[in-house]
Amino acid sequence: MTRSQVLLVMSLATITVVSVWGVVDPDGLVQRASSIVDRYFESRGWFVMLSVSAMLFLCIWLAFSGYGTIRLGADDDQPEFSTPSWIAMLFAAGMGVGLLFWAVAEPLTHYAFGSEMMAAPIAAQQALLATNFHWGIHAWAIYGATALSIAYFTFRRGAPMLVSGPVESLFPDERWSKIVGWLSDFMAIVAIAIGVGGSIAMGVFQVADGVDVMMGGDKAAGWLIAAVFAVMVMAYLPPLLLDLGSGMSRLSNMAMTIAIGLVLYTLILGPTEYLLNSVFNSFGDYAFSAIPRGFQTLTFFGDDLGNWFQDWTLTYMVWWIAWGPFVGVFIARISKGRTIREFVLGVLIGPTVFSVIWFGTFGGIGLYDALNGSGDLLAMTASNVERVTFTLLERLPFPMVTTVATILAAFLFIVTSVVSAAFVLGSFSSGGDPDPSPRIRLIWGVLLGLLGAAMILSGSIDAIKKLIAIGALPFVFVCVLLCVCLVRGLRQEVQNADR
């Protein structure tokens, strides 16, 4: 068997075992994953935060250094996609469904926790700051550093579009580089599959609750969740037989248009002055706190804050790391022809700005209800987190229209994510083939659906977060290795040009 065939068989076998375990014994899988993740966070939480902060500093340095003018490709290559379509595609692949799911619920969850320790207004401010930190520039630095390393070695130095590409390109004759490269590709496949499986579950939960709202129910029944899951699988399997570029561009643009429309709708028809102040204040707090917060582990604040830090901040960071190889390869594929400076600024700034506006709006109106209203939304976060966004929309005009729009956006975001992931997984398991065969793409599509079913059967968002984290833990070290390879490769290019 060839190396790529061994990788395909081993990765398929591993994901199949995890999927079947999750379907047959979901409680046992969750318990085992939680034990491993909790132990890792206690002993290596500092390393995760240090690695993420280092990736952010690396991206900023590259953008404003002399390396920023280097183009990802030949010197005369030009970008394939317009900048708005490019940002929409990377955003849809990287975070889309999560933003819809946590738009109101996450700030309110942090507020509920913080209000037990501090005054309500301060707790509200800190809740938005924590949410923006989880979804902001650090997350996109993980994506950016991973994608930049893969894009540079693929388009500039002719390496295969694999996580192993940078390592084996720099050390082509070293046996250890082939072993490390193979393990990197294997860990990337596992991290991608488990991360996307968790997103499928979250998307199914939210779409099912949205449909249940339209039907007048108070909680999505099991049959409805199963029906939504089946429809979602049937929706993403056919696109796996088609070309990735044009279809993804259209679907991503459609999903982002709906998301922007929902933000504007809420700003205009909600408590506008309050929400604009919320957004403006969020930018100020985040701008001055983002970098220092990346070096905080809340070691000296007791078990309650320590557990919160592990359950949220560390979990989010490894969540983005789990998606790093998938989103990284996808962003690399759509970024050929852009300069390093253009790439870094686009990846870091565009999505982060939109996230701050998004949570400042939806989180702001949720906090407005907690501070000045009935507090029903806050109470709902403890019992039915999937429904909070829809309950908020019911309080504004035209709730049926906005509910349908939210369901459609969530559906599109998850379909684009799964289709992109199946292409990337097919490429990884086919030796870097940029256009893997439809048969391999369909196999991965089916396995991702099986993983999603396992996540759904776990029955808990917290359990899903633990399962995603378990897939990402080994890949933290691969991300650091990719950054080292990128810096070394850029220095080699400059030195060779000087000679």
CSV table of C-alpha atoms in Angstrom, one decimal:
chain,number,residue,atom,x,y,z
A,1,MET,CA,0.0,0.0,0.0
A,2,THR,CA,1.1,3.5,-0.7
A,3,ARG,CA,1.5,6.1,2.0
A,4,SER,CA,-1.7,7.9,1.0
A,5,GLN,CA,-3.6,4.6,1.0
A,6,VAL,CA,-2.4,3.8,4.5
A,7,LEU,CA,-3.4,7.2,5.6
A,8,LEU,CA,-6.8,6.8,4.1
A,9,VAL,CA,-7.4,3.4,5.7
A,10,MET,CA,-6.1,4.4,9.1
A,11,SER,CA,-8.1,7.7,9.2
A,12,LEU,CA,-11.3,6.1,8.0
A,13,ALA,CA,-10.9,3.3,10.6
A,14,THR,CA,-10.2,5.7,13.4
A,15,ILE,CA,-13.2,8.0,12.6
A,16,THR,CA,-15.4,4.9,12.1
A,17,VAL,CA,-14.5,3.6,15.5
A,18,VAL,CA,-15.2,6.9,17.2
A,19,SER,CA,-18.5,7.3,15.3
A,20,VAL,CA,-19.7,3.8,16.2
A,21,TRP,CA,-18.6,4.2,19.8
A,22,GLY,CA,-20.6,7.5,20.0
A,23,VAL,CA,-23.7,5.9,18.5
A,24,VAL,CA,-23.6,2.7,20.6
A,25,ASP,CA,-22.3,4.2,23.9
A,26,PRO,CA,-22.5,8.0,23.8
A,27,ASP,CA,-22.3,8.4,27.6
A,28,GLY,CA,-19.1,6.3,27.7
A,29,LEU,CA,-17.5,8.2,24.9
A,30,VAL,CA,-18.3,11.6,26.6
A,31,GLN,CA,-17.1,10.4,30.0
A,32,ARG,CA,-13.8,9.3,28.5
A,33,ALA,CA,-13.3,12.4,26.5
A,34,SER,CA,-14.1,14.7,29.4
A,35,SER,CA,-11.6,12.9,31.6
A,36,ILE,CA,-8.8,13.3,29.1
A,37,VAL,CA,-9.7,16.9,28.2
A,38,ASP,CA,-10.0,18.1,31.9
A,39,ARG,CA,-6.6,16.6,32.7
A,40,TYR,CA,-4.9,18.2,29.7
A,41,PHE,CA,-6.4,21.6,30.5
A,42,GLU,CA,-5.2,21.5,34.1
A,43,SER,CA,-1.6,20.6,33.1
A,44,ARG,CA,-1.3,22.3,29.6
A,45,GLY,CA,-3.7,25.2,29.6
A,46,TRP,CA,-0.9,27.7,29.7
A,47,PHE,CA,0.7,26.1,26.6
A,48,VAL,CA,-2.5,26.4,24.6
A,49,MET,CA,-2.8,30.1,25.5
A,50,LEU,CA,0.9,30.7,24.8
A,51,SER,CA,0.6,29.0,21.4
A,52,VAL,CA,-2.4,30.9,20.3
A,53,SER,CA,-0.9,34.2,21.4
A,54,ALA,CA,2.3,33.4,19.6
A,55,MET,CA,0.3,32.7,16.4
A,56,LEU,CA,-1.3,36.1,16.7
A,57,PHE,CA,2.0,37.9,17.1
A,58,LEU,CA,3.4,35.9,14.2
A,59,CYS,CA,0.6,37.0,11.9
A,60,ILE,CA,0.9,40.7,12.9
A,61,TRP,CA,4.7,40.6,12.5
A,62,LEU,CA,4.4,39.1,9.0
A,63,ALA,CA,1.8,41.6,7.9
A,64,PHE,CA,3.9,44.6,8.8
A,65,SER,CA,7.4,43.2,8.0
A,66,GLY,CA,9.1,43.0,4.7
A,67,TYR,CA,7.7,39.6,4.2
A,68,GLY,CA,4.3,41.2,3.8
A,69,THR,CA,4.8,41.9,0.1
A,70,ILE,CA,5.5,38.2,-0.8
A,71,ARG,CA,2.7,36.9,-2.9
A,72,LEU,CA,1.0,33.5,-2.3
A,73,GLY,CA,1.8,32.1,-5.7
A,74,ALA,CA,3.9,33.4,-8.6
A,75,ASP,CA,4.7,37.1,-8.6
A,76,ASP,CA,2.1,37.9,-11.3
A,77,ASP,CA,-0.7,35.7,-9.9
A,78,GLN,CA,-3.9,37.6,-9.1
A,79,PRO,CA,-6.7,36.5,-6.6
A,80,GLU,CA,-9.4,34.3,-8.0
A,81,PHE,CA,-12.2,35.7,-5.9
A,82,SER,CA,-13.2,39.3,-5.1
A,83,THR,CA,-12.4,40.5,-1.5
A,84,PRO,CA,-16.1,40.5,-0.3
A,85,SER,CA,-16.7,36.9,-1.7
A,86,TRP,CA,-13.3,35.8,-0.3
A,87,ILE,CA,-14.2,37.0,3.2
A,88,ALA,CA,-17.7,35.6,3.0
A,89,MET,CA,-16.3,32.2,2.0
A,90,LEU,CA,-13.7,32.0,4.8
A,91,PHE,CA,-16.2,33.3,7.3
A,92,ALA,CA,-18.9,30.7,6.3
A,93,ALA,CA,-16.4,27.9,6.5
A,94,GLY,CA,-14.8,29.0,9.8
A,95,MET,CA,-17.6,30.2,12.1
A,96,GLY,CA,-21.0,30.6,10.5
A,97,VAL,CA,-23.3,28.2,12.3
A,98,GLY,CA,-21.6,28.9,15.7
A,99,LEU,CA,-22.4,32.6,15.5
A,100,LEU,CA,-26.1,31.9,15.0
A,101,PHE,CA,-26.2,29.3,17.8
A,102,TRP,CA,-24.4,31.4,20.4
A,103,ALA,CA,-25.5,34.9,19.3
A,104,VAL,CA,-27.5,35.6,22.4
A,105,ALA,CA,-26.9,32.6,24.6
A,106,GLU,CA,-23.1,33.0,25.2
A,107,PRO,CA,-23.1,36.6,26.5
A,108,LEU,CA,-26.1,35.8,28.7
A,109,THR,CA,-24.4,32.6,30.0
A,110,HIS,CA,-21.3,34.6,31.0
A,111,TYR,CA,-23.5,37.3,32.5
A,112,ALA,CA,-25.3,34.8,34.7
A,113,PHE,CA,-21.9,33.5,35.9
A,114,GLY,CA,-20.4,36.9,36.5
A,115,SER,CA,-23.4,38.5,38.1
A,116,GLU,CA,-22.8,36.2,41.1
A,117,MET,CA,-19.4,37.9,41.8
A,118,MET,CA,-19.8,41.5,40.6
A,119,ALA,CA,-22.3,44.3,40.0
A,120,ALA,CA,-24.7,43.6,37.1
A,121,PRO,CA,-23.5,46.3,34.7
A,122,ILE,CA,-19.9,45.2,35.1
A,123,ALA,CA,-20.9,41.6,34.6
A,124,ALA,CA,-22.7,42.6,31.4
A,125,GLN,CA,-19.6,44.4,30.1
A,126,GLN,CA,-17.3,41.5,31.0
A,127,ALA,CA,-19.7,39.0,29.4
A,128,LEU,CA,-19.5,40.8,26.0
A,129,LEU,CA,-15.7,41.1,26.4
A,130,ALA,CA,-15.3,37.4,27.1
A,131,THR,CA,-17.5,36.5,24.1
A,132,ASN,CA,-15.6,38.7,21.7
A,133,PHE,CA,-12.3,37.3,23.0
A,134,HIS,CA,-13.5,33.8,22.2
A,135,TRP,CA,-14.7,34.6,18.7
A,136,GLY,CA,-12.2,37.3,17.8
A,137,ILE,CA,-8.7,37.9,16.5
A,138,HIS,CA,-7.1,35.0,18.4
A,139,ALA,CA,-9.4,32.5,16.8
A,140,TRP,CA,-8.6,33.9,13.3
A,141,ALA,CA,-4.9,34.0,14.1
A,142,ILE,CA,-5.1,30.2,14.5
A,143,TYR,CA,-6.8,29.9,11.1
A,144,GLY,CA,-4.5,32.5,9.6
A,145,ALA,CA,-1.2,31.0,10.7
A,146,THR,CA,-2.2,27.5,9.6
A,147,ALA,CA,-3.6,28.7,6.3
A,148,LEU,CA,-0.6,30.9,5.6
A,149,SER,CA,1.9,28.2,6.1
A,150,ILE,CA,0.0,25.8,3.8
A,151,ALA,CA,-0.7,28.4,1.2
A,152,TYR,CA,2.9,29.7,1.1
A,153,PHE,CA,4.5,26.2,0.7
A,154,THR,CA,1.8,25.1,-1.8
A,155,PHE,CA,1.6,28.1,-4.1
A,156,ARG,CA,5.1,29.5,-3.7
A,157,ARG,CA,7.2,26.3,-3.3
A,158,GLY,CA,5.2,23.6,-5.0
A,159,ALA,CA,4.5,21.5,-2.0
A,160,PRO,CA,1.3,19.4,-1.9
A,161,MET,CA,-1.7,21.1,-0.2
A,162,LEU,CA,-1.3,19.1,3.0
A,163,VAL,CA,-0.4,19.8,6.6
A,164,SER,CA,2.7,17.8,6.1
A,165,GLY,CA,3.7,19.9,3.0
A,166,PRO,CA,5.7,22.6,4.9
A,167,VAL,CA,7.7,20.0,7.0
A,168,GLU,CA,8.6,17.7,4.1
A,169,SER,CA,9.3,20.6,1.8
A,170,LEU,CA,11.9,22.0,4.2
A,171,PHE,CA,13.4,18.6,5.0
A,172,PRO,CA,12.9,16.5,1.9
A,173,ASP,CA,15.6,13.9,2.6
A,174,GLU,CA,15.0,13.4,6.3
A,175,ARG,CA,13.3,10.2,7.4
A,176,TRP,CA,11.9,11.9,10.5
A,177,SER,CA,10.2,14.6,8.5
A,178,LYS,CA,8.2,11.9,6.6
A,179,ILE,CA,7.1,10.3,9.9
A,180,VAL,CA,6.2,13.7,11.4
A,181,GLY,CA,4.4,14.7,8.2
A,182,TRP,CA,2.3,11.5,8.1
A,183,LEU,CA,1.4,11.9,11.8
A,184,SER,CA,0.5,15.6,11.2
A,185,ASP,CA,-1.8,14.7,8.3
A,186,PHE,CA,-3.4,11.9,10.4
A,187,MET,CA,-4.0,14.2,13.4
A,188,ALA,CA,-5.4,16.9,11.1
A,189,ILE,CA,-7.9,14.5,9.6
A,190,VAL,CA,-9.1,13.4,13.0
A,191,ALA,CA,-9.3,16.9,14.3
A,192,ILE,CA,-11.3,18.1,11.2
A,193,ALA,CA,-13.7,15.2,11.3
A,194,ILE,CA,-14.6,15.5,15.0
A,195,GLY,CA,-14.8,19.3,14.9
A,196,VAL,CA,-17.1,19.3,11.9
A,197,GLY,CA,-19.2,16.5,13.4
A,198,GLY,CA,-19.8,18.8,16.4
A,199,SER,CA,-20.9,21.7,14.2
A,200,ILE,CA,-23.3,19.4,12.4
A,201,ALA,CA,-24.9,18.6,15.8
A,202,MET,CA,-25.2,22.2,16.8
A,203,GLY,CA,-26.6,23.1,13.4
A,204,VAL,CA,-29.2,20.3,13.6
A,205,PHE,CA,-30.2,21.4,17.2
A,206,GLN,CA,-30.7,25.0,16.1
A,207,VAL,CA,-32.6,24.3,12.9
A,208,ALA,CA,-34.8,21.8,14.7
A,209,ASP,CA,-35.7,24.3,17.4
A,210,GLY,CA,-36.4,26.9,14.8
A,211,VAL,CA,-38.8,24.6,13.0
A,212,ASP,CA,-40.4,23.7,16.3
A,213,VAL,CA,-40.9,27.4,17.1
A,214,MET,CA,-42.8,27.8,13.8
A,215,MET,CA,-44.9,24.7,14.7
A,216,GLY,CA,-45.8,26.3,18.1
A,217,GLY,CA,-43.9,23.8,20.2
A,218,ASP,CA,-41.8,24.5,23.3
A,219,LYS,CA,-39.0,22.0,22.7
A,220,ALA,CA,-37.9,20.1,19.6
A,221,ALA,CA,-38.9,16.4,19.8
A,222,GLY,CA,-36.5,13.6,19.0
A,223,TRP,CA,-38.3,12.8,15.7
A,224,LEU,CA,-37.9,16.4,14.5
A,225,ILE,CA,-34.2,16.4,15.3
A,226,ALA,CA,-33.8,13.1,13.4
A,227,ALA,CA,-35.8,14.5,10.4
A,228,VAL,CA,-33.7,17.7,10.3
A,229,PHE,CA,-30.5,15.7,10.5
A,230,ALA,CA,-31.7,13.5,7.6
A,231,VAL,CA,-32.6,16.5,5.4
A,232,MET,CA,-29.3,18.1,6.2
A,233,VAL,CA,-27.3,15.0,5.2
A,234,MET,CA,-29.3,14.7,1.9
A,235,ALA,CA,-28.6,18.4,1.2
A,236,TYR,CA,-24.9,18.2,1.6
A,237,LEU,CA,-24.2,14.9,-0.2
A,238,PRO,CA,-25.1,15.9,-3.8
A,239,PRO,CA,-22.8,19.0,-3.8
A,240,LEU,CA,-19.9,16.7,-3.1
A,241,LEU,CA,-20.2,15.5,-6.7
A,242,LEU,CA,-19.8,19.1,-8.0
A,243,ASP,CA,-17.0,21.7,-8.4
A,244,LEU,CA,-16.2,23.4,-5.0
A,245,GLY,CA,-15.4,26.9,-6.1
A,246,SER,CA,-18.4,28.5,-7.7
A,247,GLY,CA,-21.0,26.7,-5.6
A,248,MET,CA,-19.3,27.6,-2.3
A,249,SER,CA,-19.0,31.2,-3.4
A,250,ARG,CA,-22.7,31.5,-4.1
A,251,LEU,CA,-23.8,29.6,-0.9
A,252,SER,CA,-21.4,31.6,1.3
A,253,ASN,CA,-22.5,34.9,-0.1
A,254,MET,CA,-26.2,34.0,0.4
A,255,ALA,CA,-25.6,32.9,4.0
A,256,MET,CA,-23.6,36.1,4.8
A,257,THR,CA,-26.2,38.3,3.2
A,258,ILE,CA,-28.8,36.8,5.5
A,259,ALA,CA,-26.6,37.2,8.5
A,260,ILE,CA,-25.9,40.9,7.7
A,261,GLY,CA,-29.6,41.4,7.2
A,262,LEU,CA,-30.4,39.9,10.6
A,263,VAL,CA,-27.9,42.2,12.3
A,264,LEU,CA,-29.3,45.3,10.6
A,265,TYR,CA,-32.9,44.2,11.3
A,266,THR,CA,-32.1,43.8,15.0
A,267,LEU,CA,-30.3,47.1,15.2
A,268,ILE,CA,-33.1,49.1,13.6
A,269,LEU,CA,-36.1,47.4,15.2
A,270,GLY,CA,-34.6,46.7,18.6
A,271,PRO,CA,-33.5,49.3,21.2
A,272,THR,CA,-31.3,51.0,18.6
A,273,GLU,CA,-29.5,53.6,20.8
A,274,TYR,CA,-28.7,50.9,23.4
A,275,LEU,CA,-27.4,48.5,20.8
A,276,LEU,CA,-25.2,51.0,19.0
A,277,ASN,CA,-23.7,52.0,22.4
A,278,SER,CA,-23.2,48.3,23.1
A,279,VAL,CA,-21.4,47.7,19.8
A,280,PHE,CA,-19.2,50.8,20.3
A,281,ASN,CA,-18.4,49.9,23.9
A,282,SER,CA,-17.5,46.4,22.8
A,283,PHE,CA,-15.0,47.6,20.3
A,284,GLY,CA,-13.3,49.8,22.9
A,285,ASP,CA,-13.1,47.1,25.6
A,286,TYR,CA,-11.9,44.5,23.1
A,287,ALA,CA,-9.3,46.7,21.5
A,288,PHE,CA,-7.6,47.4,24.8
A,289,SER,CA,-8.0,43.9,26.4
A,290,ALA,CA,-7.5,41.4,23.6
A,291,ILE,CA,-3.7,41.0,23.8
A,292,PRO,CA,-3.4,40.9,27.6
A,293,ARG,CA,-6.3,38.5,27.9
A,294,GLY,CA,-4.4,36.1,25.7
A,295,PHE,CA,-1.9,35.6,28.5
A,296,GLN,CA,-4.4,35.1,31.3
A,297,THR,CA,-5.1,31.6,32.8
A,298,LEU,CA,-7.1,32.9,35.9
A,299,THR,CA,-4.8,30.7,38.1
A,300,PHE,CA,-5.3,32.8,41.3
A,301,PHE,CA,-9.1,33.3,41.2
A,302,GLY,CA,-10.3,30.0,42.7
A,303,ASP,CA,-12.0,26.9,41.3
A,304,ASP,CA,-15.1,28.6,40.0
A,305,LEU,CA,-13.3,30.9,37.6
A,306,GLY,CA,-10.7,28.2,36.9
A,307,ASN,CA,-13.5,25.8,35.8
A,308,TRP,CA,-15.1,28.6,33.7
A,309,PHE,CA,-11.8,29.3,32.0
A,310,GLN,CA,-11.4,25.7,31.1
A,311,ASP,CA,-15.0,25.1,30.0
A,312,TRP,CA,-15.1,28.2,27.8
A,313,THR,CA,-11.8,30.0,26.9
A,314,LEU,CA,-9.6,26.9,26.7
A,315,THR,CA,-12.4,24.9,25.0
A,316,TYR,CA,-12.9,27.6,22.4
A,317,MET,CA,-9.2,27.8,21.6
A,318,VAL,CA,-8.8,24.1,21.0
A,319,TRP,CA,-12.1,24.2,19.1
A,320,TRP,CA,-10.6,26.6,16.7
A,321,ILE,CA,-7.4,24.5,16.6
A,322,ALA,CA,-9.6,21.5,15.7
A,323,TRP,CA,-11.0,23.5,12.7
A,324,GLY,CA,-7.5,24.9,11.9
A,325,PRO,CA,-6.4,22.3,9.4
A,326,PHE,CA,-9.8,22.3,7.6
A,327,VAL,CA,-10.3,26.0,7.5
A,328,GLY,CA,-6.6,26.5,6.9
A,329,VAL,CA,-6.5,24.4,3.8
A,330,PHE,CA,-9.8,25.9,2.6
A,331,ILE,CA,-8.6,29.5,3.1
A,332,ALA,CA,-5.3,28.6,1.5
A,333,ARG,CA,-7.1,27.2,-1.5
A,334,ILE,CA,-9.2,30.4,-2.1
A,335,SER,CA,-6.3,32.8,-1.3
A,336,LYS,CA,-3.9,32.1,-4.2
A,337,GLY,CA,-2.5,35.4,-5.6
A,338,ARG,CA,-2.9,37.5,-2.5
A,339,THR,CA,0.1,39.0,-0.7
A,340,ILE,CA,0.9,37.9,2.8
A,341,ARG,CA,0.0,41.4,4.1
A,342,GLU,CA,-3.4,41.4,2.3
A,343,PHE,CA,-4.0,37.8,3.5
A,344,VAL,CA,-3.3,38.5,7.1
A,345,LEU,CA,-5.2,41.7,7.4
A,346,GLY,CA,-8.2,40.3,5.6
A,347,VAL,CA,-8.3,37.1,7.7
A,348,LEU,CA,-7.7,38.9,11.1
A,349,ILE,CA,-9.7,42.1,10.7
A,350,GLY,CA,-12.7,41.4,8.5
A,351,PRO,CA,-14.3,38.5,10.5
A,352,THR,CA,-13.3,39.9,13.9
A,353,VAL,CA,-15.0,43.2,13.2
A,354,PHE,CA,-18.2,41.4,12.0
A,355,SER,CA,-18.1,39.2,15.2
A,356,VAL,CA,-17.9,42.2,17.5
A,357,ILE,CA,-20.8,43.9,15.7
A,358,TRP,CA,-22.8,40.6,15.8
A,359,PHE,CA,-22.4,39.9,19.5
A,360,GLY,CA,-22.7,43.6,20.4
A,361,THR,CA,-26.1,43.5,18.7
A,362,PHE,CA,-27.6,40.2,19.6
A,363,GLY,CA,-25.7,39.9,22.9
A,364,GLY,CA,-26.5,43.5,23.7
A,365,ILE,CA,-30.3,43.0,23.3
A,366,GLY,CA,-30.1,39.9,25.4
A,367,LEU,CA,-28.3,41.8,28.2
A,368,TYR,CA,-30.8,44.7,27.8
A,369,ASP,CA,-33.5,42.2,28.6
A,370,ALA,CA,-31.6,40.9,31.6
A,371,LEU,CA,-30.8,44.3,33.0
A,372,ASN,CA,-34.0,46.2,32.0
A,373,GLY,CA,-36.6,43.7,31.0
A,374,SER,CA,-38.2,40.5,32.2
A,375,GLY,CA,-35.1,38.4,32.2
A,376,ASP,CA,-36.8,35.5,30.4
A,377,LEU,CA,-34.0,35.1,27.9
A,378,LEU,CA,-31.5,34.8,30.7
A,379,ALA,CA,-33.5,32.0,32.4
A,380,MET,CA,-33.8,30.2,29.1
A,381,THR,CA,-30.0,29.9,28.7
A,382,ALA,CA,-30.0,27.4,31.6
A,383,SER,CA,-32.8,25.2,30.2
A,384,ASN,CA,-32.9,25.5,26.4
A,385,VAL,CA,-29.9,27.2,24.9
A,386,GLU,CA,-30.8,26.3,21.4
A,387,ARG,CA,-34.0,28.4,21.5
A,388,VAL,CA,-32.7,31.6,22.9
A,389,THR,CA,-32.0,33.3,19.5
A,390,PHE,CA,-35.5,32.4,18.2
A,391,THR,CA,-37.2,33.6,21.4
A,392,LEU,CA,-35.4,37.0,21.0
A,393,LEU,CA,-36.6,37.2,17.3
A,394,GLU,CA,-40.2,36.5,18.4
A,395,ARG,CA,-40.2,39.8,20.4
A,396,LEU,CA,-39.4,41.9,17.3
A,397,PRO,CA,-41.7,42.6,14.3
A,398,PHE,CA,-42.1,39.9,11.6
A,399,PRO,CA,-40.9,37.0,13.7
A,400,MET,CA,-41.9,34.4,11.1
A,401,VAL,CA,-39.7,36.0,8.5
A,402,THR,CA,-36.7,36.3,10.7
A,403,THR,CA,-37.1,32.8,12.1
A,404,VAL,CA,-37.2,31.4,8.5
A,405,ALA,CA,-34.1,33.5,7.6
A,406,THR,CA,-32.2,32.2,10.7
A,407,ILE,CA,-33.1,28.6,9.9
A,408,LEU,CA,-32.0,29.1,6.3
A,409,ALA,CA,-28.7,30.8,7.3
A,410,ALA,CA,-27.9,28.0,9.8
A,411,PHE,CA,-28.7,25.4,7.1
A,412,LEU,CA,-26.5,27.1,4.5
A,413,PHE,CA,-23.6,27.6,7.0
A,414,ILE,CA,-23.5,23.9,8.0
A,415,VAL,CA,-23.9,22.7,4.4
A,416,THR,CA,-21.0,24.9,3.2
A,417,SER,CA,-18.9,23.7,6.2
A,418,VAL,CA,-19.5,20.0,5.6
A,419,VAL,CA,-19.0,20.2,1.9
A,420,SER,CA,-15.7,22.1,2.4
A,421,ALA,CA,-14.6,19.7,5.0
A,422,ALA,CA,-15.4,16.6,2.9
A,423,PHE,CA,-13.3,18.1,0.0
A,424,VAL,CA,-10.4,18.8,2.4
A,425,LEU,CA,-10.6,15.4,4.0
A,426,GLY,CA,-10.7,13.8,0.6
A,427,SER,CA,-7.6,15.8,-0.5
A,428,PHE,CA,-5.7,14.9,2.7
A,429,SER,CA,-6.4,11.2,2.4
A,430,SER,CA,-5.5,11.2,-1.3
A,431,GLY,CA,-2.0,12.5,-1.1
A,432,GLY,CA,-2.9,16.2,-1.5
A,433,ASP,CA,-5.1,15.8,-4.6
A,434,PRO,CA,-6.8,19.2,-5.0
A,435,ASP,CA,-9.8,17.4,-6.7
A,436,PRO,CA,-10.3,14.1,-4.8
A,437,SER,CA,-12.6,11.6,-6.5
A,438,PRO,CA,-16.4,11.8,-5.8
A,439,ARG,CA,-16.3,8.4,-4.2
A,440,ILE,CA,-13.8,9.5,-1.6
A,441,ARG,CA,-15.7,12.7,-1.0
A,442,LEU,CA,-18.9,10.8,-0.5
A,443,ILE,CA,-17.3,8.4,1.9
A,444,TRP,CA,-16.1,11.3,4.0
A,445,GLY,CA,-19.5,13.0,3.8
A,446,VAL,CA,-21.2,9.8,5.1
A,447,LEU,CA,-18.6,9.5,7.9
A,448,LEU,CA,-19.1,13.2,8.9
A,449,GLY,CA,-22.8,12.5,9.1
A,450,LEU,CA,-22.2,9.5,11.3
A,451,LEU,CA,-20.0,11.6,13.6
A,452,GLY,CA,-22.7,14.2,13.7
A,453,ALA,CA,-25.2,11.5,14.7
A,454,ALA,CA,-22.9,10.4,17.5
A,455,MET,CA,-22.7,14.1,18.7
A,456,ILE,CA,-26.4,14.5,18.6
A,457,LEU,CA,-26.9,11.3,20.6
A,458,SER,CA,-24.6,12.8,23.3
A,459,GLY,CA,-27.6,15.1,24.0
A,460,SER,CA,-25.6,18.0,25.4
A,461,ILE,CA,-23.8,21.0,24.0
A,462,ASP,CA,-21.2,20.7,26.8
A,463,ALA,CA,-20.6,17.1,25.8
A,464,ILE,CA,-20.1,18.2,22.2
A,465,LYS,CA,-17.6,20.7,23.2
A,466,LYS,CA,-15.6,18.1,25.1
A,467,LEU,CA,-15.7,15.7,22.1
A,468,ILE,CA,-14.4,18.5,19.8
A,469,ALA,CA,-11.6,19.3,22.2
A,470,ILE,CA,-10.4,15.7,22.3
A,471,GLY,CA,-9.8,15.7,18.6
A,472,ALA,CA,-7.8,18.9,18.7
A,473,LEU,CA,-5.4,18.3,21.6
A,474,PRO,CA,-2.6,16.7,19.6
A,475,PHE,CA,-2.9,19.2,16.8
A,476,VAL,CA,-1.8,22.1,19.1
A,477,PHE,CA,1.8,20.9,18.5
A,478,VAL,CA,1.3,20.6,14.8
A,479,CYS,CA,0.2,24.3,14.6
A,480,VAL,CA,3.4,25.4,16.4
A,481,LEU,CA,5.4,23.3,14.0
A,482,LEU,CA,3.7,24.9,10.9
A,483,CYS,CA,4.5,28.4,12.2
A,484,VAL,CA,8.2,27.4,12.7
A,485,CYS,CA,8.3,26.0,9.1
A,486,LEU,CA,6.7,29.2,7.7
A,487,VAL,CA,9.3,31.5,9.3
A,488,ARG,CA,12.2,29.3,8.2
A,489,GLY,CA,10.8,29.0,4.6
A,490,LEU,CA,10.4,32.8,4.3
A,491,ARG,CA,13.9,33.4,5.6
A,492,GLN,CA,15.3,31.0,3.1
A,493,GLU,CA,13.5,32.7,0.2
A,494,VAL,CA,14.8,36.1,1.2
A,495,GLN,CA,18.3,34.8,1.7
A,496,ASN,CA,18.2,33.1,-1.8
A,497,ALA,CA,16.9,36.3,-3.3
A,498,ASP,CA,19.8,38.3,-1.8
A,499,ARG,CA,22.3,35.9,-3.2
